[in-house]
JSON list of C-alpha atoms in Angstrom, two decimals:
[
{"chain": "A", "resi": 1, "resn": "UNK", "atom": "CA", "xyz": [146.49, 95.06, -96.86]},
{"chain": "A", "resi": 2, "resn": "UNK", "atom": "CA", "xyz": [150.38, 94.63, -97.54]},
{"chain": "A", "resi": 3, "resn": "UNK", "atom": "CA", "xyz": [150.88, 97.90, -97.21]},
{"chain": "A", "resi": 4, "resn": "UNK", "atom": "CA", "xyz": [149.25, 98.48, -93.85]},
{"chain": "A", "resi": 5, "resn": "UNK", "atom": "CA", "xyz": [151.14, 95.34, -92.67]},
{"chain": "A", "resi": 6, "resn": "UNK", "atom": "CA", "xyz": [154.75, 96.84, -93.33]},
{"chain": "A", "resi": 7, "resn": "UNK", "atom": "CA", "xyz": [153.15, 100.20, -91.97]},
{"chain": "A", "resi": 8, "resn": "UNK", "atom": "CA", "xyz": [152.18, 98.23, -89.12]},
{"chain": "A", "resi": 9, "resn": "UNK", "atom": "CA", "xyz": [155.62, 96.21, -88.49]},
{"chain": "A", "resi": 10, "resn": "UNK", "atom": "CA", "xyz": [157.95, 99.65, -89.21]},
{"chain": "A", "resi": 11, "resn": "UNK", "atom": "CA", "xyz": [155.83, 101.69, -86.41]},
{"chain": "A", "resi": 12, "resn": "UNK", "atom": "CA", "xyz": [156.29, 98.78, -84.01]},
{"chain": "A", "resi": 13, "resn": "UNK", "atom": "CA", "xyz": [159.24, 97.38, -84.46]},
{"chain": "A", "resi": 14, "resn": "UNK", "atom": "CA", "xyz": [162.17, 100.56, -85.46]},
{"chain": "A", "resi": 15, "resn": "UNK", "atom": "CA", "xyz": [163.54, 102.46, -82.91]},
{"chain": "A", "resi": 16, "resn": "UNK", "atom": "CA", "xyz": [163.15, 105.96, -82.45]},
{"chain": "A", "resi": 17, "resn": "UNK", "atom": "CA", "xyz": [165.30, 108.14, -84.22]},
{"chain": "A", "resi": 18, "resn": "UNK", "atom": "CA", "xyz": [166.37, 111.75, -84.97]},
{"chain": "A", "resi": 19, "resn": "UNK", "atom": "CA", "xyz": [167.85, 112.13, -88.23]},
{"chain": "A", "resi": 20, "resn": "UNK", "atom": "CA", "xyz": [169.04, 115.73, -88.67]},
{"chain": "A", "resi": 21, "resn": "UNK", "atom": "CA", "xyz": [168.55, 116.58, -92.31]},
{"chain": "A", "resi": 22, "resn": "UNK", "atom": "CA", "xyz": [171.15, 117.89, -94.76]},
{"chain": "A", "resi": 23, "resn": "UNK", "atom": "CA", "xyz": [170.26, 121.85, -94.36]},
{"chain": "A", "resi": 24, "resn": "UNK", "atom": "CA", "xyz": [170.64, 121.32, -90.44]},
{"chain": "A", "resi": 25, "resn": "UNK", "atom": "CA", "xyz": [173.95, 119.19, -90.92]},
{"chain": "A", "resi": 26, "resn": "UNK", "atom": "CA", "xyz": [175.35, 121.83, -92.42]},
{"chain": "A", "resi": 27, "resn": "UNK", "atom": "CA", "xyz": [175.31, 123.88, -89.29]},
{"chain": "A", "resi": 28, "resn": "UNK", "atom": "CA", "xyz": [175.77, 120.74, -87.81]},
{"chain": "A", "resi": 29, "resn": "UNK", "atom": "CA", "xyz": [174.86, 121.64, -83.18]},
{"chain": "A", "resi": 30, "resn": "UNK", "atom": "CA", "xyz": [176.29, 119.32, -80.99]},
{"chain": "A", "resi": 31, "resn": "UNK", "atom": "CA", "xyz": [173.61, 120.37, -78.58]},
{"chain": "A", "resi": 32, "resn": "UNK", "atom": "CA", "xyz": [171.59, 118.37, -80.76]},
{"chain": "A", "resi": 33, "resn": "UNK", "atom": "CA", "xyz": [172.35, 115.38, -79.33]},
{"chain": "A", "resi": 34, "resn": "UNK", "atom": "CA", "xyz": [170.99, 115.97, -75.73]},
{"chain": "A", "resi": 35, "resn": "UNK", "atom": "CA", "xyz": [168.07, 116.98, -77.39]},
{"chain": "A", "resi": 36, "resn": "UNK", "atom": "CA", "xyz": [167.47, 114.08, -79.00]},
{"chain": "A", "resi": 37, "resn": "UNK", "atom": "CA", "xyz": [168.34, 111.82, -75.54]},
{"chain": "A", "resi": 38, "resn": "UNK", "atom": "CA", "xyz": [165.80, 114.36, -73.80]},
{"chain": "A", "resi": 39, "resn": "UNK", "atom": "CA", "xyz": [163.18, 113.43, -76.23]},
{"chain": "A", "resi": 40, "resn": "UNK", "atom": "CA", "xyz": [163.39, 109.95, -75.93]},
{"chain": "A", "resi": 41, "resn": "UNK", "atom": "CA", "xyz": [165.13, 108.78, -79.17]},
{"chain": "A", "resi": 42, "resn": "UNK", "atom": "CA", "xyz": [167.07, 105.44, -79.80]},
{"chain": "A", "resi": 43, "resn": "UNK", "atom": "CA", "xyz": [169.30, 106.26, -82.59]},
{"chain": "A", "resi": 44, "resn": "UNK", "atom": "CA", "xyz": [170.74, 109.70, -83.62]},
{"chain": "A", "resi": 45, "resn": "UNK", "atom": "CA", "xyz": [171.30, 109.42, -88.11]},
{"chain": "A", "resi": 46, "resn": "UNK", "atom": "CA", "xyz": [173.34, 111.95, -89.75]},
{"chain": "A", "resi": 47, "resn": "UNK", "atom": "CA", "xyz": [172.07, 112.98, -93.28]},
{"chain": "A", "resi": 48, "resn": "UNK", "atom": "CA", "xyz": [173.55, 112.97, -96.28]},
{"chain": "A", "resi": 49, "resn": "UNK", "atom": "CA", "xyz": [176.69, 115.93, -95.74]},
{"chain": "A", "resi": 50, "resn": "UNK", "atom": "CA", "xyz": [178.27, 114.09, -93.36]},
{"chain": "A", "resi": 51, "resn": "UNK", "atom": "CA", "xyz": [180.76, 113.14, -95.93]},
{"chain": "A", "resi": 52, "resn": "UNK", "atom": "CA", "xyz": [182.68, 114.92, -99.07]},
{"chain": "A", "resi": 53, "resn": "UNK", "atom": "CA", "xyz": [182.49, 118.76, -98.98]},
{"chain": "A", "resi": 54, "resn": "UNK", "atom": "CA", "xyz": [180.28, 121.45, -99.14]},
{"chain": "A", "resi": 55, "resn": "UNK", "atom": "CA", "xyz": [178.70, 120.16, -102.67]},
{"chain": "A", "resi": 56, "resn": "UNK", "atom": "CA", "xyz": [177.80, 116.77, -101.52]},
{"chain": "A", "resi": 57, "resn": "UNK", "atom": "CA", "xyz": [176.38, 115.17, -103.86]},
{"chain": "A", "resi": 58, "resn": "UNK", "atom": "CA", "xyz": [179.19, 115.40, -106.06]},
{"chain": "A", "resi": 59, "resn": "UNK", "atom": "CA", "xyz": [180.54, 112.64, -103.37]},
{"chain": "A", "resi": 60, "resn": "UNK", "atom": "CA", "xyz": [178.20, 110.53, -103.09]},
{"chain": "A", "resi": 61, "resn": "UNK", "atom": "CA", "xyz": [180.04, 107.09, -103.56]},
{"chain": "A", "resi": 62, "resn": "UNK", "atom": "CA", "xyz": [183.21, 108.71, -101.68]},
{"chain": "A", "resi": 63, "resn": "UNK", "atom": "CA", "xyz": [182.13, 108.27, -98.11]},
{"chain": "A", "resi": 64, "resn": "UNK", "atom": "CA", "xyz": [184.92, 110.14, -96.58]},
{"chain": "A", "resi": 65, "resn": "UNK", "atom": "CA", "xyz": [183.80, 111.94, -93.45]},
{"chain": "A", "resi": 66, "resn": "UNK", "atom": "CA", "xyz": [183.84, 116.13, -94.01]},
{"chain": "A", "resi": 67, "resn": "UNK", "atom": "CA", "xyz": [185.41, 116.29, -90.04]},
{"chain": "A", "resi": 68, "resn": "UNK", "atom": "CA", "xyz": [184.68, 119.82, -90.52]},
{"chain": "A", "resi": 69, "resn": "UNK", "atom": "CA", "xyz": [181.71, 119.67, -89.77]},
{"chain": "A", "resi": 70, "resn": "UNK", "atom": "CA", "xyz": [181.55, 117.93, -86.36]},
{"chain": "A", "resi": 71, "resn": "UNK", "atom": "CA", "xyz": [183.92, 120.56, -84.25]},
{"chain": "A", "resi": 72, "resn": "UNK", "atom": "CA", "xyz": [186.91, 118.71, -82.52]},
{"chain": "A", "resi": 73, "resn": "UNK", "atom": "CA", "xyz": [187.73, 115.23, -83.16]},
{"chain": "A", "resi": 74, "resn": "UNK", "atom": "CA", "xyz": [185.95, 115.10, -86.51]},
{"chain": "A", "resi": 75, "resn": "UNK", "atom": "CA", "xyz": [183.23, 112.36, -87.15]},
{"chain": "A", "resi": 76, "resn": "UNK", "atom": "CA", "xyz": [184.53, 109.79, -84.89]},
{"chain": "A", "resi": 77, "resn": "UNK", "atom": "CA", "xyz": [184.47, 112.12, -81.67]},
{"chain": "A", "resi": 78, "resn": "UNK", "atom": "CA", "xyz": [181.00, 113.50, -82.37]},
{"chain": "A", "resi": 79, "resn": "UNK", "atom": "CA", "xyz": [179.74, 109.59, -82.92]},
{"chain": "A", "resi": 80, "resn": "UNK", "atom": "CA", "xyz": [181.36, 108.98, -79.71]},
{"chain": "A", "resi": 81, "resn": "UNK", "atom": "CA", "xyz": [179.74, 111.70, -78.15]},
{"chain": "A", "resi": 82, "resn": "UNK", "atom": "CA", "xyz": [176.08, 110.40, -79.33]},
{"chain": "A", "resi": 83, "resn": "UNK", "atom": "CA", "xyz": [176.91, 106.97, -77.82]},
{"chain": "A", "resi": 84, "resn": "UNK", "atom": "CA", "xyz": [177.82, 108.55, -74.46]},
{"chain": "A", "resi": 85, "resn": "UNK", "atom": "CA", "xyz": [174.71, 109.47, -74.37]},
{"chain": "A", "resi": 86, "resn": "UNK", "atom": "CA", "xyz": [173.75, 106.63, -74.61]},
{"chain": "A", "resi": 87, "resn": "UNK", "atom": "CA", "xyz": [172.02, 106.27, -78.25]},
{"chain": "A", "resi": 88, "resn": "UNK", "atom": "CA", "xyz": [172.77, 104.36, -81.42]},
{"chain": "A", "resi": 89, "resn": "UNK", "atom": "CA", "xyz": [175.17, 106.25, -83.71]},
{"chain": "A", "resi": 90, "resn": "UNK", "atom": "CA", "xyz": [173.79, 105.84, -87.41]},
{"chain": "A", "resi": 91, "resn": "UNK", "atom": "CA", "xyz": [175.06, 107.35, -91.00]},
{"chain": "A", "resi": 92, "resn": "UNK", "atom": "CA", "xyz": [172.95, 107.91, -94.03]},
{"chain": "A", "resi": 93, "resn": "UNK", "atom": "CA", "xyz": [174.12, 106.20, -96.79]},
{"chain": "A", "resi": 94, "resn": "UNK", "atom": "CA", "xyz": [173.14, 105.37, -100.72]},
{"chain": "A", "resi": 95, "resn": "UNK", "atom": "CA", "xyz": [175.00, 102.84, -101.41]},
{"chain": "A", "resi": 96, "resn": "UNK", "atom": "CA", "xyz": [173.81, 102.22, -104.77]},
{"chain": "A", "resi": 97, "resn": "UNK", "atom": "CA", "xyz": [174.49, 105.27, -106.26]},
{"chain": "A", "resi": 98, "resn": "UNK", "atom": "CA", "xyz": [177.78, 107.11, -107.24]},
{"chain": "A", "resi": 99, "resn": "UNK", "atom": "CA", "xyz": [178.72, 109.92, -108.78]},
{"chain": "A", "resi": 100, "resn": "UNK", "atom": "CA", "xyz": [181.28, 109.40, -111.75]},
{"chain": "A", "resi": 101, "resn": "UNK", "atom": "CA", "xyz": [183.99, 111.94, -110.26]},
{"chain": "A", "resi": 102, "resn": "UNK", "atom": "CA", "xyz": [184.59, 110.18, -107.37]},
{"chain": "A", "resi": 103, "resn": "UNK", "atom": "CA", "xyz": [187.66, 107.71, -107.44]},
{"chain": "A", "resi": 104, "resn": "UNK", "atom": "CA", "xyz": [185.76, 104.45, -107.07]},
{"chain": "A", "resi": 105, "resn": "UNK", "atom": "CA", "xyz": [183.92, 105.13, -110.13]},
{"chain": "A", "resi": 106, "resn": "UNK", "atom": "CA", "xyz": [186.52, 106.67, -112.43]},
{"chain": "A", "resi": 107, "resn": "UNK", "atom": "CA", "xyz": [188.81, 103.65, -111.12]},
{"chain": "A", "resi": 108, "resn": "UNK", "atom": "CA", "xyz": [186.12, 101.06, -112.21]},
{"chain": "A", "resi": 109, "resn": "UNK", "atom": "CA", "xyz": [183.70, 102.22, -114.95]},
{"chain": "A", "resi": 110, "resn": "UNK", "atom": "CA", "xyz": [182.56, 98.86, -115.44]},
{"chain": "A", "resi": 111, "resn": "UNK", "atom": "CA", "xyz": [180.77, 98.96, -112.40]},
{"chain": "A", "resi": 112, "resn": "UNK", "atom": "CA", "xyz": [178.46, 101.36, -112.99]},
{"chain": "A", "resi": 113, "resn": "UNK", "atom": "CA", "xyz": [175.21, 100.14, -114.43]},
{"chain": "A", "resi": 114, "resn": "UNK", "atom": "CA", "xyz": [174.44, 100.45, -118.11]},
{"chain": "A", "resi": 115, "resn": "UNK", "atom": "CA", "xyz": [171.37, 100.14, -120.44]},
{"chain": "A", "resi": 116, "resn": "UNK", "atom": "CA", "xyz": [172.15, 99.65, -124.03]},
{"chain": "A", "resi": 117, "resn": "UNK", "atom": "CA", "xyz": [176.00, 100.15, -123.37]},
{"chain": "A", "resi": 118, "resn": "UNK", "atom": "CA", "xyz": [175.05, 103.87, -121.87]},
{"chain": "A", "resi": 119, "resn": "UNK", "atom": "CA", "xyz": [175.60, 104.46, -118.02]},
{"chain": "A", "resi": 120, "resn": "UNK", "atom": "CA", "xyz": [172.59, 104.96, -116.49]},
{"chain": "A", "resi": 121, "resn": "UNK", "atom": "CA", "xyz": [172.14, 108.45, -114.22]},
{"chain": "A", "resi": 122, "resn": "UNK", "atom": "CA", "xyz": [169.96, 110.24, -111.72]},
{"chain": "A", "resi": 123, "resn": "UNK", "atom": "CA", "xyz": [170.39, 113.42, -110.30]},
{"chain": "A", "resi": 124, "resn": "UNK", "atom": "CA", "xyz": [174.18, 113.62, -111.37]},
{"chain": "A", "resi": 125, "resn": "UNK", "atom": "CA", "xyz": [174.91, 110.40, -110.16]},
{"chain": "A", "resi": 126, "resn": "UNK", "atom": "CA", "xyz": [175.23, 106.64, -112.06]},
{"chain": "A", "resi": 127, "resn": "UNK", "atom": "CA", "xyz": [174.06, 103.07, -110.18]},
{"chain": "A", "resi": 128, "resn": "UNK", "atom": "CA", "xyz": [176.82, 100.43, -108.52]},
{"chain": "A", "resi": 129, "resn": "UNK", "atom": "CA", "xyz": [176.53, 97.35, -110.06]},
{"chain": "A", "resi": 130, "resn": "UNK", "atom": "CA", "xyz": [175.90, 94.79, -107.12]},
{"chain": "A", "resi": 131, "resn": "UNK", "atom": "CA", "xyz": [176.51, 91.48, -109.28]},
{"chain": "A", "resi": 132, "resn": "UNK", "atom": "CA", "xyz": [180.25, 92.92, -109.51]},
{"chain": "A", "resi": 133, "resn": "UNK", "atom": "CA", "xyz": [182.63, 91.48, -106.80]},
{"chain": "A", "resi": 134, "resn": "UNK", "atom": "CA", "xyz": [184.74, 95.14, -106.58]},
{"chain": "A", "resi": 135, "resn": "UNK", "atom": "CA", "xyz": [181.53, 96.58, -105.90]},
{"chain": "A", "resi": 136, "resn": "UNK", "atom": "CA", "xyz": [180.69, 94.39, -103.17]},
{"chain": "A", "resi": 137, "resn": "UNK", "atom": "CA", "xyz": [183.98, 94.82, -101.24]},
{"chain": "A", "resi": 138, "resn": "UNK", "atom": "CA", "xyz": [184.18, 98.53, -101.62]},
{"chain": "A", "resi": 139, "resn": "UNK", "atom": "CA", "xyz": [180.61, 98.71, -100.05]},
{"chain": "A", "resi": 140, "resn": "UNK", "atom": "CA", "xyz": [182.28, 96.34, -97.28]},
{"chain": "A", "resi": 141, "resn": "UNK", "atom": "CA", "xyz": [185.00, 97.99, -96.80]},
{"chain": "A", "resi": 142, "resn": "UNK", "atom": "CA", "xyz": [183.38, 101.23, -95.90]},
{"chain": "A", "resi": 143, "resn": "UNK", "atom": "CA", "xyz": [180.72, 100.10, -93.86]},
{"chain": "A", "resi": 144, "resn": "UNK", "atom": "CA", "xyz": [183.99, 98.24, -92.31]},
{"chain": "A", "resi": 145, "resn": "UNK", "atom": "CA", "xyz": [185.20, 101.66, -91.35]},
{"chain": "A", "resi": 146, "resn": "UNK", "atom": "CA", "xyz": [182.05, 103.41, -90.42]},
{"chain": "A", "resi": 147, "resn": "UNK", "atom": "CA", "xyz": [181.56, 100.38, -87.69]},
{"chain": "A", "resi": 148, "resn": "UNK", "atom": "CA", "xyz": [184.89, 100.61, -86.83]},
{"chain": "A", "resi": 149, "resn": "UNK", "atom": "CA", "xyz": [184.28, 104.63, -85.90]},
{"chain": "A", "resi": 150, "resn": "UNK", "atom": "CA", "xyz": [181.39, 103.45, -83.77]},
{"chain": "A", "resi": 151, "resn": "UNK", "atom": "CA", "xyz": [178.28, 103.38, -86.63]},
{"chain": "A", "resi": 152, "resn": "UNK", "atom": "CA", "xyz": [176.20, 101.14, -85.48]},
{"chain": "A", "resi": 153, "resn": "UNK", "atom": "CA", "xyz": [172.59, 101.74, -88.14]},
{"chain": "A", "resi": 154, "resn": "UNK", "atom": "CA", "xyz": [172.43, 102.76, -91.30]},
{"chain": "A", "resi": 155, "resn": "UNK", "atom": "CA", "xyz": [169.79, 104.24, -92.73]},
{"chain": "A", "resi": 156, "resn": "UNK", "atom": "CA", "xyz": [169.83, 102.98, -96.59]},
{"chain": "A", "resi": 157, "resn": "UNK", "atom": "CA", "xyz": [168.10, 105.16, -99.17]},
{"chain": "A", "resi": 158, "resn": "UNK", "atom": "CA", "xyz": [167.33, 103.37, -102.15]},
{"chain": "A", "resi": 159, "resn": "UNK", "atom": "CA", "xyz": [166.59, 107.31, -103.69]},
{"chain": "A", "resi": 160, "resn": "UNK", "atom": "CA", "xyz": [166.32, 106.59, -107.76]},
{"chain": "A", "resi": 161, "resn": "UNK", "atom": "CA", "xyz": [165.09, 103.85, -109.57]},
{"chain": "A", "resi": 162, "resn": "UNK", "atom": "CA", "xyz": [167.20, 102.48, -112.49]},
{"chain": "A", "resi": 163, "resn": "UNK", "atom": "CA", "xyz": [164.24, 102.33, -114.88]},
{"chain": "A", "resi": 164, "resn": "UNK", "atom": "CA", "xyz": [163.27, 99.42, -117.40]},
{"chain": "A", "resi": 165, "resn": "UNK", "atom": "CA", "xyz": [166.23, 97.53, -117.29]},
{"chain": "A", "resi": 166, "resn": "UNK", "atom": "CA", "xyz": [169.85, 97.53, -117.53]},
{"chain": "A", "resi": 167, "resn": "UNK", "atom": "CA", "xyz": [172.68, 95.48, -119.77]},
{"chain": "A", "resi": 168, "resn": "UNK", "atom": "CA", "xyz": [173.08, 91.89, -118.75]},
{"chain": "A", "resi": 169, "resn": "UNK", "atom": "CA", "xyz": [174.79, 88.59, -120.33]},
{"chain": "A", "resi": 170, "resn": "UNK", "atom": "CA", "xyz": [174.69, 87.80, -123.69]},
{"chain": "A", "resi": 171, "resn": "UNK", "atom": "CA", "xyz": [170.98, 86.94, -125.14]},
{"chain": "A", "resi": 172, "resn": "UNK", "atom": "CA", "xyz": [169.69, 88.47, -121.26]},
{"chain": "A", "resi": 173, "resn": "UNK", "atom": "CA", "xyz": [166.18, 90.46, -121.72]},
{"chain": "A", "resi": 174, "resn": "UNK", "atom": "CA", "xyz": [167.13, 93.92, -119.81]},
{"chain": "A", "resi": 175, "resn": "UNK", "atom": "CA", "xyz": [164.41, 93.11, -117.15]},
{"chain": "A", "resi": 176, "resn": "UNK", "atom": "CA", "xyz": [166.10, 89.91, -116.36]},
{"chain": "A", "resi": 177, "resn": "UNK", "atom": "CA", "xyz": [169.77, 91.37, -115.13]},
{"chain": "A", "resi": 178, "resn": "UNK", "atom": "CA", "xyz": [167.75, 93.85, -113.30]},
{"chain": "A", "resi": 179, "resn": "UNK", "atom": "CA", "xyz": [166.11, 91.32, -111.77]},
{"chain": "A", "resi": 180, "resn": "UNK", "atom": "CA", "xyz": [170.00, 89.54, -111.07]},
{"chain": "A", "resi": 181, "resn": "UNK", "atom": "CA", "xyz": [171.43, 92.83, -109.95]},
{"chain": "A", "resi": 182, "resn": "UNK", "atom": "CA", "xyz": [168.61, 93.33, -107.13]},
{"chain": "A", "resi": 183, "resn": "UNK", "atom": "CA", "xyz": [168.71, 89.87, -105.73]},
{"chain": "A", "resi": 184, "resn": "UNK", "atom": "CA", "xyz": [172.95, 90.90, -105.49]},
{"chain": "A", "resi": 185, "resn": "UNK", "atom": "CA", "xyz": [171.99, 94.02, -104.19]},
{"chain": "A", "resi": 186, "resn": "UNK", "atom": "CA", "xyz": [169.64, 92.27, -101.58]},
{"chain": "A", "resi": 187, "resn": "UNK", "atom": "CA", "xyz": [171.85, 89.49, -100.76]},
{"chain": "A", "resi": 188, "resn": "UNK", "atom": "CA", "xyz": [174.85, 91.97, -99.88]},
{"chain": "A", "resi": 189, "resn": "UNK", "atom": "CA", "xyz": [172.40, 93.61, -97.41]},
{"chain": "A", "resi": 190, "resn": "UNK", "atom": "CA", "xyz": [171.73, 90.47, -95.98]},
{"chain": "A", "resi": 191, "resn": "UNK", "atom": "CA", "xyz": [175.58, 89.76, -95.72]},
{"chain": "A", "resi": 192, "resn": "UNK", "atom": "CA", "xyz": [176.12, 93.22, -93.85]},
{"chain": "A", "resi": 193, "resn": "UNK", "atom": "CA", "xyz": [172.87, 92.15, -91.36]},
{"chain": "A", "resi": 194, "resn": "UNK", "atom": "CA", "xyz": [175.16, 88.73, -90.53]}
]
């Protein structure tokens, strides 16, 4: 079945990785890293925490590294460090979600998605719109930087689901500019795969 298929194609075809949950970031071990090269992984993904401050998810949207956490040199050393030893640096991101504090969203409201003229929210957070262009280039932009400190995978979680539908153009059914504001969503992904 379909679902076997993708089963199939993500055993064979991702690379191993370690991806150090939240709880452990916080007490983020460097030693961690030869671990993971011991145990034969690929890629080495820090978890959501890598970025903002100790309440995290009050960031989410604001991916600003939390240096803090990774000793010496901050972020960019400690990504250096897992590509010395000779894995794939990655970062956990969710790009489609944002929490209304940080200063993308309170700088843009209108691109955060709405249903019936009401932002929608999960888990403290509200949804980028992808069909906005400012959306687009902020997303750029920081995956810009994160390459630019030596990211070279992101792991994507698509964690919430928007629901039933969300506002659209004048006389659009609410399923419809869902349906708009995925294909955008997917078609940026494809741009930062290019």
């Amino acid at each position: 079945n379909h679902g076997a298929i993708i089963l199939g194609m993500v055993y064979n075809y991702l690379p191993y990785m370690i991806l150090p949950l939240y709880s452990v970031i916080m007490k983020i071990d460097p030693r961690l890293i030869e671990a993971a090269k011991r145990a034969g992984c690929e890629v080495y993904v820090m978890d959501a925490g890598w970025f903002g401050n100790d309440a995290w998810y009050a960031c989410t949207g604001n991916w600003t590294p939390n240096d803090k956490l990774f000793g010496e040199g901050g972020l960019r050393a400690f990504i250096a460090r897992i590509a010395a030893a000779g894995m794939q640096p990655g970062i956990w991101l969710e790009m489609e979600s944002i929490h209304p504090d940080t200063p993308f969203a309170a700088a843009h409201p209108d691109c955060l998605l709405t249903r019936h003229g009401h932002v929608i929210n999960a888990h403290h957070n509200a949804f980028l719109d992808f069909r906005r262009t400012e959306v687009r280039a902020y997303l750029s932009g920081v995956v810009d930087d994160l390459y630019a400190m030596g990211v070279r995978y992101i792991k994507n979680d698509y964690n919430h689901t928007v629901g039933v539908g969300i506002d659209g153009a004048p006389g659009e059914s609410l399923a419809e500019a869902l349906r708009r504001e995925n294909d955008c969503f997917l078609a940026f992904i494809d741009e930062l795969t290019q």
